[in-house]
């Protein structure tokens, strides 16, 4: 499998974690389809593939998925920062899409953007031979147009981009980025991230001066998961990162110490989250 990440355009940095391209799949010895596991990562992605199928958004995940293909599939994609996808998936002149509707779902982009806009971008990506960098530049242009249209409260800017005008790429064409998810949810994301997912949600809500229920409702709509689930996945990712770094010495892993270092109450707590989020026990995770 080939996979490479690319940094976003400066005007998208507040919203986009990265753009990426991959080539995966194809037969393996024995005639089986190649497959790979995708773990929850607290991000929402939009994927465009050369299979002829519609582009799609993958919402926040709470469990691992296995992706298999008997042929090589080329993919270009954008990965949004937590809480930042809504502005790109909602109508520029309509109500914000509650992102929990996308959780653990694969949603066709034509249902989110409208068929004409989704098809137009797909045709430009796969209608002729382009490099990954060229395809990702087209995706960035489309995202910048949607960002400008949302800021303008309409879709005139998106129309300009469709006609090929470069206004969205000019300095000053876009407003300064505020916290994409709003002040409350943005602050919650920051605190959870800095704690590595180890902070109790009651403590978080108290610190932000709101009820746990209000925080959960706002967070779920603008991020896609409850704060508790988001924090659990942060902690799980912290543990998987530590395991990957220790891989050469995996046979001597101190699981109790790993659990403590990553904010788990005990080793059984760590095992429970690994089984839920990856489908395997920690000792089998890297095999």
PDB file of C-alpha atoms in Angstrom:
ATOM      1  CA  UNK A   1       0.000   0.000   0.000  1.00  0.00           C
ATOM      2  CA  UNK A   2       1.250   3.472  -0.923  1.00  0.00           C
ATOM      3  CA  UNK A   3       0.109   6.341   1.312  1.00  0.00           C
ATOM      4  CA  UNK A   4       1.360   9.932   1.475  1.00  0.00           C
ATOM      5  CA  UNK A   5       0.138  13.023   3.321  1.00  0.00           C
ATOM      6  CA  UNK A   6       0.361  16.622   2.114  1.00  0.00           C
ATOM      7  CA  UNK A   7      -0.008  19.879   4.089  1.00  0.00           C
ATOM      8  CA  UNK A   8      -3.051  22.035   3.289  1.00  0.00           C
ATOM      9  CA  UNK A   9      -3.198  25.456   1.658  1.00  0.00           C
ATOM     10  CA  UNK A  10      -2.471  28.163   4.296  1.00  0.00           C
ATOM     11  CA  UNK A  11      -6.089  29.375   4.200  1.00  0.00           C
ATOM     12  CA  UNK A  12      -7.272  25.853   5.096  1.00  0.00           C
ATOM     13  CA  UNK A  13      -4.897  25.157   7.984  1.00  0.00           C
ATOM     14  CA  UNK A  14      -7.478  25.951  10.658  1.00  0.00           C
ATOM     15  CA  UNK A  15      -9.811  23.353   9.164  1.00  0.00           C
ATOM     16  CA  UNK A  16      -7.757  20.661   7.425  1.00  0.00           C
ATOM     17  CA  UNK A  17      -5.334  18.277   9.125  1.00  0.00           C
ATOM     18  CA  UNK A  18      -3.898  17.089   5.810  1.00  0.00           C
ATOM     19  CA  UNK A  19      -4.674  16.002   2.300  1.00  0.00           C
ATOM     20  CA  UNK A  20      -3.593  12.513   1.354  1.00  0.00           C
ATOM     21  CA  UNK A  21      -3.218  10.138  -1.549  1.00  0.00           C
ATOM     22  CA  UNK A  22      -2.972   6.370  -1.624  1.00  0.00           C
ATOM     23  CA  UNK A  23      -2.892   3.348  -3.892  1.00  0.00           C
ATOM     24  CA  UNK A  24      -4.104   0.186  -2.189  1.00  0.00           C
ATOM     25  CA  UNK A  25      -5.724  -3.156  -2.838  1.00  0.00           C
ATOM     26  CA  UNK A  26      -5.069  -5.764  -5.496  1.00  0.00           C
ATOM     27  CA  UNK A  27      -4.714  -9.533  -5.253  1.00  0.00           C
ATOM     28  CA  UNK A  28      -2.374 -11.148  -2.743  1.00  0.00           C
ATOM     29  CA  UNK A  29      -0.917 -14.681  -2.761  1.00  0.00           C
ATOM     30  CA  UNK A  30      -3.718 -17.206  -2.665  1.00  0.00           C
ATOM     31  CA  UNK A  31      -6.020 -15.045  -4.769  1.00  0.00           C
ATOM     32  CA  UNK A  32      -7.487 -13.143  -1.844  1.00  0.00           C
ATOM     33  CA  UNK A  33      -8.160  -9.414  -1.991  1.00  0.00           C
ATOM     34  CA  UNK A  34      -5.662  -7.207  -0.194  1.00  0.00           C
ATOM     35  CA  UNK A  35      -7.084  -5.520   2.885  1.00  0.00           C
ATOM     36  CA  UNK A  36      -6.049  -3.048   5.528  1.00  0.00           C
ATOM     37  CA  UNK A  37      -7.469  -1.945   8.846  1.00  0.00           C
ATOM     38  CA  UNK A  38      -8.590   1.639   9.488  1.00  0.00           C
ATOM     39  CA  UNK A  39      -8.750   2.702  13.131  1.00  0.00           C
ATOM     40  CA  UNK A  40     -10.815   5.462  14.764  1.00  0.00           C
ATOM     41  CA  UNK A  41      -8.808   8.693  14.561  1.00  0.00           C
ATOM     42  CA  UNK A  42     -11.273  11.421  15.630  1.00  0.00           C
ATOM     43  CA  UNK A  43     -11.331  12.914  12.134  1.00  0.00           C
ATOM     44  CA  UNK A  44     -13.773  13.128   9.236  1.00  0.00           C
ATOM     45  CA  UNK A  45     -12.451  12.488   5.709  1.00  0.00           C
ATOM     46  CA  UNK A  46     -13.808  12.943   2.194  1.00  0.00           C
ATOM     47  CA  UNK A  47     -12.464  10.390  -0.309  1.00  0.00           C
ATOM     48  CA  UNK A  48     -12.420  10.462  -4.111  1.00  0.00           C
ATOM     49  CA  UNK A  49     -11.476   7.179  -5.815  1.00  0.00           C
ATOM     50  CA  UNK A  50     -10.796   6.119  -9.389  1.00  0.00           C
ATOM     51  CA  UNK A  51     -13.348   3.285  -9.265  1.00  0.00           C
ATOM     52  CA  UNK A  52     -16.174   5.279 -10.842  1.00  0.00           C
ATOM     53  CA  UNK A  53     -18.156   5.212  -7.596  1.00  0.00           C
ATOM     54  CA  UNK A  54     -19.366   8.424  -5.981  1.00  0.00           C
ATOM     55  CA  UNK A  55     -17.035  10.297  -3.651  1.00  0.00           C
ATOM     56  CA  UNK A  56     -17.972   9.863  -0.015  1.00  0.00           C
ATOM     57  CA  UNK A  57     -17.441  11.271   3.460  1.00  0.00           C
ATOM     58  CA  UNK A  58     -16.445   8.971   6.302  1.00  0.00           C
ATOM     59  CA  UNK A  59     -17.780  10.252   9.606  1.00  0.00           C
ATOM     60  CA  UNK A  60     -16.241   9.926  13.030  1.00  0.00           C
ATOM     61  CA  UNK A  61     -15.517   6.270  13.750  1.00  0.00           C
ATOM     62  CA  UNK A  62     -15.989   4.368  16.994  1.00  0.00           C
ATOM     63  CA  UNK A  63     -14.729   1.020  15.719  1.00  0.00           C
ATOM     64  CA  UNK A  64     -12.162  -0.285  13.260  1.00  0.00           C
ATOM     65  CA  UNK A  65     -13.135  -1.115   9.702  1.00  0.00           C
ATOM     66  CA  UNK A  66     -11.390  -3.438   7.259  1.00  0.00           C
ATOM     67  CA  UNK A  67     -11.126  -2.240   3.664  1.00  0.00           C
ATOM     68  CA  UNK A  68     -10.550  -4.878   0.976  1.00  0.00           C
ATOM     69  CA  UNK A  69     -10.230  -4.626  -2.794  1.00  0.00           C
ATOM     70  CA  UNK A  70      -9.287  -7.160  -5.464  1.00  0.00           C
ATOM     71  CA  UNK A  71      -7.928  -4.376  -7.673  1.00  0.00           C
ATOM     72  CA  UNK A  72      -5.624  -1.440  -7.029  1.00  0.00           C
ATOM     73  CA  UNK A  73      -7.663   1.624  -6.042  1.00  0.00           C
ATOM     74  CA  UNK A  74      -6.244   5.126  -6.248  1.00  0.00           C
ATOM     75  CA  UNK A  75      -7.596   7.561  -3.672  1.00  0.00           C
ATOM     76  CA  UNK A  76      -7.181  11.272  -3.041  1.00  0.00           C
ATOM     77  CA  UNK A  77      -8.723  12.684   0.110  1.00  0.00           C
ATOM     78  CA  UNK A  78      -8.972  15.465   2.645  1.00  0.00           C
ATOM     79  CA  UNK A  79      -8.879  14.890   6.397  1.00  0.00           C
ATOM     80  CA  UNK A  80     -10.517  17.588   8.493  1.00  0.00           C
ATOM     81  CA  UNK A  81      -9.456  18.615  11.957  1.00  0.00           C
ATOM     82  CA  UNK A  82     -11.884  17.656  14.736  1.00  0.00           C
ATOM     83  CA  UNK A  83     -14.862  19.992  14.702  1.00  0.00           C
ATOM     84  CA  UNK A  84     -13.944  21.596  11.367  1.00  0.00           C
ATOM     85  CA  UNK A  85     -15.767  19.468   8.784  1.00  0.00           C
ATOM     86  CA  UNK A  86     -19.214  20.968   9.241  1.00  0.00           C
ATOM     87  CA  UNK A  87     -18.584  24.149   7.270  1.00  0.00           C
ATOM     88  CA  UNK A  88     -17.542  22.069   4.233  1.00  0.00           C
ATOM     89  CA  UNK A  89     -20.337  19.495   4.457  1.00  0.00           C
ATOM     90  CA  UNK A  90     -23.247  21.858   5.163  1.00  0.00           C
ATOM     91  CA  UNK A  91     -25.022  24.029   2.560  1.00  0.00           C
ATOM     92  CA  UNK A  92     -23.366  27.496   2.483  1.00  0.00           C
ATOM     93  CA  UNK A  93     -26.776  29.154   2.875  1.00  0.00           C
ATOM     94  CA  UNK A  94     -28.512  26.504   4.986  1.00  0.00           C
ATOM     95  CA  UNK A  95     -28.442  25.111   8.522  1.00  0.00           C
ATOM     96  CA  UNK A  96     -25.326  23.377   9.789  1.00  0.00           C
ATOM     97  CA  UNK A  97     -25.287  19.617   9.354  1.00  0.00           C
ATOM     98  CA  UNK A  98     -25.216  17.890  12.776  1.00  0.00           C
ATOM     99  CA  UNK A  99     -22.084  15.792  12.393  1.00  0.00           C
ATOM    100  CA  UNK A 100     -23.270  12.968  14.645  1.00  0.00           C
ATOM    101  CA  UNK A 101     -25.529  12.002  11.719  1.00  0.00           C
ATOM    102  CA  UNK A 102     -22.349  10.889   9.908  1.00  0.00           C
ATOM    103  CA  UNK A 103     -20.822   8.897  12.787  1.00  0.00           C
ATOM    104  CA  UNK A 104     -19.810   5.367  11.752  1.00  0.00           C
ATOM    105  CA  UNK A 105     -21.343   6.075   8.340  1.00  0.00           C
ATOM    106  CA  UNK A 106     -20.156   6.415   4.773  1.00  0.00           C
ATOM    107  CA  UNK A 107     -22.202   9.217   3.143  1.00  0.00           C
ATOM    108  CA  UNK A 108     -22.118   9.874  -0.605  1.00  0.00           C
ATOM    109  CA  UNK A 109     -20.870  13.364  -1.346  1.00  0.00           C
ATOM    110  CA  UNK A 110     -23.649  14.069  -3.842  1.00  0.00           C
ATOM    111  CA  UNK A 111     -26.110  13.821  -0.937  1.00  0.00           C
ATOM    112  CA  UNK A 112     -24.116  16.437   0.972  1.00  0.00           C
ATOM    113  CA  UNK A 113     -22.977  18.803  -1.794  1.00  0.00           C
ATOM    114  CA  UNK A 114     -25.624  18.175  -4.422  1.00  0.00           C
ATOM    115  CA  UNK A 115     -25.043  16.015  -7.469  1.00  0.00           C
ATOM    116  CA  UNK A 116     -23.884  18.753  -9.848  1.00  0.00           C
ATOM    117  CA  UNK A 117     -21.102  20.057  -7.576  1.00  0.00           C
ATOM    118  CA  UNK A 118     -19.981  16.564  -6.536  1.00  0.00           C
ATOM    119  CA  UNK A 119     -19.940  15.245 -10.115  1.00  0.00           C
ATOM    120  CA  UNK A 120     -18.149  18.315 -11.436  1.00  0.00           C
ATOM    121  CA  UNK A 121     -15.250  17.854  -9.043  1.00  0.00           C
ATOM    122  CA  UNK A 122     -15.094  14.077  -9.592  1.00  0.00           C
ATOM    123  CA  UNK A 123     -14.960  14.586 -13.370  1.00  0.00           C
ATOM    124  CA  UNK A 124     -12.121  17.084 -13.028  1.00  0.00           C
ATOM    125  CA  UNK A 125     -10.165  14.657 -10.829  1.00  0.00           C
ATOM    126  CA  UNK A 126     -10.500  11.497 -12.895  1.00  0.00           C
ATOM    127  CA  UNK A 127     -11.456  12.704 -16.385  1.00  0.00           C
ATOM    128  CA  UNK A 128      -7.804  12.972 -17.434  1.00  0.00           C
ATOM    129  CA  UNK A 129      -4.438  11.818 -16.207  1.00  0.00           C
ATOM    130  CA  UNK A 130      -3.135  14.019 -13.393  1.00  0.00           C
ATOM    131  CA  UNK A 131      -0.580  13.661 -10.639  1.00  0.00           C
ATOM    132  CA  UNK A 132      -1.676  13.289  -7.026  1.00  0.00           C
ATOM    133  CA  UNK A 133      -0.483  16.832  -6.339  1.00  0.00           C
ATOM    134  CA  UNK A 134      -2.583  18.203  -9.204  1.00  0.00           C
ATOM    135  CA  UNK A 135      -5.677  16.347  -8.010  1.00  0.00           C
ATOM    136  CA  UNK A 136      -5.230  17.561  -4.456  1.00  0.00           C
ATOM    137  CA  UNK A 137      -4.866  21.138  -5.723  1.00  0.00           C
ATOM    138  CA  UNK A 138      -8.282  20.800  -7.389  1.00  0.00           C
ATOM    139  CA  UNK A 139      -9.764  19.546  -4.114  1.00  0.00           C
ATOM    140  CA  UNK A 140      -8.236  22.494  -2.268  1.00  0.00           C
ATOM    141  CA  UNK A 141      -9.723  24.929  -4.772  1.00  0.00           C
ATOM    142  CA  UNK A 142     -13.157  23.399  -4.230  1.00  0.00           C
ATOM    143  CA  UNK A 143     -12.792  23.568  -0.442  1.00  0.00           C
ATOM    144  CA  UNK A 144     -11.633  27.178  -0.598  1.00  0.00           C
ATOM    145  CA  UNK A 145     -14.642  28.054  -2.731  1.00  0.00           C
ATOM    146  CA  UNK A 146     -17.000  26.438  -0.236  1.00  0.00           C
ATOM    147  CA  UNK A 147     -15.294  28.248   2.629  1.00  0.00           C
ATOM    148  CA  UNK A 148     -15.656  31.581   0.864  1.00  0.00           C
ATOM    149  CA  UNK A 149     -19.274  30.824  -0.021  1.00  0.00           C
ATOM    150  CA  UNK A 150     -20.051  29.973   3.602  1.00  0.00           C
ATOM    151  CA  UNK A 151     -18.453  33.224   4.750  1.00  0.00           C
ATOM    152  CA  UNK A 152     -20.549  35.143   2.203  1.00  0.00           C
ATOM    153  CA  UNK A 153     -23.731  33.343   3.247  1.00  0.00           C
ATOM    154  CA  UNK A 154     -24.378  32.052  -0.252  1.00  0.00           C
ATOM    155  CA  UNK A 155     -22.914  30.145  -3.151  1.00  0.00           C
ATOM    156  CA  UNK A 156     -21.776  32.967  -5.425  1.00  0.00           C
ATOM    157  CA  UNK A 157     -18.149  32.248  -4.554  1.00  0.00           C
ATOM    158  CA  UNK A 158     -18.586  28.575  -5.411  1.00  0.00           C
ATOM    159  CA  UNK A 159     -19.918  29.680  -8.772  1.00  0.00           C
ATOM    160  CA  UNK A 160     -16.805  31.774  -9.359  1.00  0.00           C
ATOM    161  CA  UNK A 161     -14.614  28.758  -8.650  1.00  0.00           C
ATOM    162  CA  UNK A 162     -16.629  26.609 -11.067  1.00  0.00           C
ATOM    163  CA  UNK A 163     -15.960  29.178 -13.789  1.00  0.00           C
ATOM    164  CA  UNK A 164     -12.250  28.863 -13.100  1.00  0.00           C
ATOM    165  CA  UNK A 165     -11.649  32.276 -11.536  1.00  0.00           C
ATOM    166  CA  UNK A 166      -8.780  32.191  -9.005  1.00  0.00           C
ATOM    167  CA  UNK A 167     -10.280  34.662  -6.517  1.00  0.00           C
ATOM    168  CA  UNK A 168     -10.389  32.145  -3.657  1.00  0.00           C
ATOM    169  CA  UNK A 169      -6.625  31.680  -3.873  1.00  0.00           C
ATOM    170  CA  UNK A 170      -5.767  35.373  -3.698  1.00  0.00           C
ATOM    171  CA  UNK A 171      -4.487  36.853  -0.423  1.00  0.00           C
ATOM    172  CA  UNK A 172      -7.311  38.413   1.562  1.00  0.00           C
ATOM    173  CA  UNK A 173     -10.043  36.557  -0.332  1.00  0.00           C
ATOM    174  CA  UNK A 174     -11.042  34.600   2.770  1.00  0.00           C
ATOM    175  CA  UNK A 175     -11.920  35.880   6.231  1.00  0.00           C
ATOM    176  CA  UNK A 176      -9.644  35.076   9.184  1.00  0.00           C
ATOM    177  CA  UNK A 177     -10.517  31.645  10.603  1.00  0.00           C
ATOM    178  CA  UNK A 178     -12.269  31.632  13.953  1.00  0.00           C
ATOM    179  CA  UNK A 179     -12.639  28.424  15.975  1.00  0.00           C
ATOM    180  CA  UNK A 180     -14.423  26.309  13.329  1.00  0.00           C
ATOM    181  CA  UNK A 181     -16.579  24.509  15.902  1.00  0.00           C
ATOM    182  CA  UNK A 182     -17.367  27.624  17.943  1.00  0.00           C
ATOM    183  CA  UNK A 183     -15.839  28.904  21.164  1.00  0.00           C
ATOM    184  CA  UNK A 184     -17.286  26.333  23.575  1.00  0.00           C
ATOM    185  CA  UNK A 185     -16.565  23.220  21.526  1.00  0.00           C
ATOM    186  CA  UNK A 186     -13.221  24.631  20.398  1.00  0.00           C
ATOM    187  CA  UNK A 187     -12.182  25.112  24.020  1.00  0.00           C
ATOM    188  CA  UNK A 188     -13.354  21.598  24.905  1.00  0.00           C
ATOM    189  CA  UNK A 189     -11.370  20.102  22.019  1.00  0.00           C
ATOM    190  CA  UNK A 190      -8.268  21.963  23.142  1.00  0.00           C
ATOM    191  CA  UNK A 191      -8.537  20.832  26.763  1.00  0.00           C
ATOM    192  CA  UNK A 192      -9.251  17.202  25.833  1.00  0.00           C
ATOM    193  CA  UNK A 193      -6.355  17.209  23.387  1.00  0.00           C
ATOM    194  CA  UNK A 194      -3.907  18.659  25.905  1.00  0.00           C
ATOM    195  CA  UNK A 195      -4.976  16.111  28.512  1.00  0.00           C
ATOM    196  CA  UNK A 196      -4.531  13.219  26.090  1.00  0.00           C
ATOM    197  CA  UNK A 197      -8.114  12.218  26.766  1.00  0.00           C
ATOM    198  CA  UNK A 198      -7.487  11.731  30.467  1.00  0.00           C
ATOM    199  CA  UNK A 199      -9.761  14.477  31.822  1.00  0.00           C
ATOM    200  CA  UNK A 200     -13.162  13.609  33.292  1.00  0.00           C
ATOM    201  CA  UNK A 201     -15.993  15.165  31.287  1.00  0.00           C
ATOM    202  CA  UNK A 202     -17.714  16.445  34.456  1.00  0.00           C
ATOM    203  CA  UNK A 203     -14.518  18.318  35.305  1.00  0.00           C
ATOM    204  CA  UNK A 204     -14.281  19.637  31.750  1.00  0.00           C
ATOM    205  CA  UNK A 205     -17.868  20.932  31.770  1.00  0.00           C
ATOM    206  CA  UNK A 206     -17.404  22.570  35.177  1.00  0.00           C
ATOM    207  CA  UNK A 207     -14.252  24.286  33.960  1.00  0.00           C
ATOM    208  CA  UNK A 208     -16.079  25.628  30.919  1.00  0.00           C
ATOM    209  CA  UNK A 209     -19.008  26.833  33.015  1.00  0.00           C
ATOM    210  CA  UNK A 210     -21.698  24.712  31.349  1.00  0.00           C
ATOM    211  CA  UNK A 211     -23.660  21.592  32.204  1.00  0.00           C
ATOM    212  CA  UNK A 212     -22.398  18.235  31.034  1.00  0.00           C
ATOM    213  CA  UNK A 213     -25.602  17.808  29.000  1.00  0.00           C
ATOM    214  CA  UNK A 214     -25.189  21.139  27.192  1.00  0.00           C
ATOM    215  CA  UNK A 215     -21.554  20.410  26.393  1.00  0.00           C
ATOM    216  CA  UNK A 216     -22.418  16.924  25.121  1.00  0.00           C
ATOM    217  CA  UNK A 217     -25.179  18.224  22.829  1.00  0.00           C
ATOM    218  CA  UNK A 218     -22.997  20.957  21.320  1.00  0.00           C
ATOM    219  CA  UNK A 219     -19.967  18.694  21.001  1.00  0.00           C
ATOM    220  CA  UNK A 220     -21.913  15.860  19.401  1.00  0.00           C
ATOM    221  CA  UNK A 221     -23.438  18.146  16.774  1.00  0.00           C
ATOM    222  CA  UNK A 222     -20.230  19.977  15.866  1.00  0.00           C
ATOM    223  CA  UNK A 223     -17.673  17.171  16.248  1.00  0.00           C
ATOM    224  CA  UNK A 224     -19.697  14.015  15.655  1.00  0.00           C
ATOM    225  CA  UNK A 225     -19.133  12.145  18.920  1.00  0.00           C
ATOM    226  CA  UNK A 226     -19.850  12.768  22.576  1.00  0.00           C
ATOM    227  CA  UNK A 227     -16.982  14.346  24.535  1.00  0.00           C
ATOM    228  CA  UNK A 228     -16.535  11.096  26.463  1.00  0.00           C
ATOM    229  CA  UNK A 229     -16.177   8.970  23.327  1.00  0.00           C
ATOM    230  CA  UNK A 230     -13.875  11.532  21.732  1.00  0.00           C
ATOM    231  CA  UNK A 231     -11.670  11.535  24.840  1.00  0.00           C
ATOM    232  CA  UNK A 232     -11.575   7.725  24.917  1.00  0.00           C
ATOM    233  CA  UNK A 233     -10.372   7.648  21.316  1.00  0.00           C
ATOM    234  CA  UNK A 234      -7.734  10.291  22.111  1.00  0.00           C
ATOM    235  CA  UNK A 235      -6.464   8.032  24.881  1.00  0.00           C
ATOM    236  CA  UNK A 236      -6.564   4.969  22.612  1.00  0.00           C
ATOM    237  CA  UNK A 237      -4.554   6.799  19.931  1.00  0.00           C
ATOM    238  CA  UNK A 238      -2.045   7.812  22.561  1.00  0.00           C
ATOM    239  CA  UNK A 239      -1.645   4.152  23.509  1.00  0.00           C
ATOM    240  CA  UNK A 240      -1.347   2.928  19.911  1.00  0.00           C
ATOM    241  CA  UNK A 241       1.297   5.573  19.267  1.00  0.00           C
ATOM    242  CA  UNK A 242       3.285   4.432  22.285  1.00  0.00           C
ATOM    243  CA  UNK A 243       2.986   0.802  21.172  1.00  0.00           C
ATOM    244  CA  UNK A 244       4.165   1.601  17.654  1.00  0.00           C
ATOM    245  CA  UNK A 245       7.243   3.359  19.027  1.00  0.00           C
ATOM    246  CA  UNK A 246       8.008   0.374  21.259  1.00  0.00           C
ATOM    247  CA  UNK A 247       7.432  -2.228  18.505  1.00  0.00           C
ATOM    248  CA  UNK A 248      11.034  -3.540  18.383  1.00  0.00           C
ATOM    249  CA  UNK A 249      10.712  -4.378  22.084  1.00  0.00           C
ATOM    250  CA  UNK A 250       7.045  -5.458  22.019  1.00  0.00           C
ATOM    251  CA  UNK A 251       7.846  -8.742  23.714  1.00  0.00           C
ATOM    252  CA  UNK A 252       8.885  -6.877  26.854  1.00  0.00           C
ATOM    253  CA  UNK A 253       6.045  -4.337  27.003  1.00  0.00           C
ATOM    254  CA  UNK A 254       5.005  -3.416  30.535  1.00  0.00           C
ATOM    255  CA  UNK A 255       1.256  -3.277  29.946  1.00  0.00           C
ATOM    256  CA  UNK A 256       0.392  -1.932  33.384  1.00  0.00           C
ATOM    257  CA  UNK A 257       2.900   0.893  32.927  1.00  0.00           C
ATOM    258  CA  UNK A 258       1.596   1.634  29.431  1.00  0.00           C
ATOM    259  CA  UNK A 259      -1.958   1.830  30.776  1.00  0.00           C
ATOM    260  CA  UNK A 260      -0.902   4.224  33.516  1.00  0.00           C
ATOM    261  CA  UNK A 261       1.170   6.420  31.180  1.00  0.00           C
ATOM    262  CA  UNK A 262      -1.736   6.739  28.736  1.00  0.00           C
ATOM    263  CA  UNK A 263      -4.307   7.724  31.341  1.00  0.00           C
ATOM    264  CA  UNK A 264      -6.081   4.398  31.861  1.00  0.00           C
ATOM    265  CA  UNK A 265      -7.365   3.394  35.273  1.00  0.00           C
ATOM    266  CA  UNK A 266      -5.739  -0.036  34.972  1.00  0.00           C
ATOM    267  CA  UNK A 267      -4.602  -2.656  32.462  1.00  0.00           C
ATOM    268  CA  UNK A 268      -8.080  -4.151  32.042  1.00  0.00           C
ATOM    269  CA  UNK A 269      -9.359  -0.696  31.062  1.00  0.00           C
ATOM    270  CA  UNK A 270      -6.662  -0.530  28.362  1.00  0.00           C
ATOM    271  CA  UNK A 271      -7.547  -4.016  27.087  1.00  0.00           C
ATOM    272  CA  UNK A 272     -11.244  -3.134  26.924  1.00  0.00           C
ATOM    273  CA  UNK A 273     -10.612  -0.064  24.752  1.00  0.00           C
ATOM    274  CA  UNK A 274      -8.246  -1.935  22.417  1.00  0.00           C
ATOM    275  CA  UNK A 275     -10.803  -4.656  21.873  1.00  0.00           C
ATOM    276  CA  UNK A 276     -13.578  -2.119  21.274  1.00  0.00           C
ATOM    277  CA  UNK A 277     -11.685   0.250  18.967  1.00  0.00           C
ATOM    278  CA  UNK A 278      -9.306  -2.093  17.128  1.00  0.00           C
ATOM    279  CA  UNK A 279     -10.944  -5.506  17.431  1.00  0.00           C
ATOM    280  CA  UNK A 280      -7.832  -7.042  18.993  1.00  0.00           C
ATOM    281  CA  UNK A 281      -6.065  -7.282  22.322  1.00  0.00           C
ATOM    282  CA  UNK A 282      -3.090  -4.935  22.847  1.00  0.00           C
ATOM    283  CA  UNK A 283      -0.522  -7.737  22.541  1.00  0.00           C
ATOM    284  CA  UNK A 284      -1.929  -8.679  19.112  1.00  0.00           C
ATOM    285  CA  UNK A 285      -2.358  -5.131  17.851  1.00  0.00           C
ATOM    286  CA  UNK A 286       0.853  -4.869  15.812  1.00  0.00           C
ATOM    287  CA  UNK A 287       0.751  -8.387  14.355  1.00  0.00           C
TER     288      UNK A 287
END
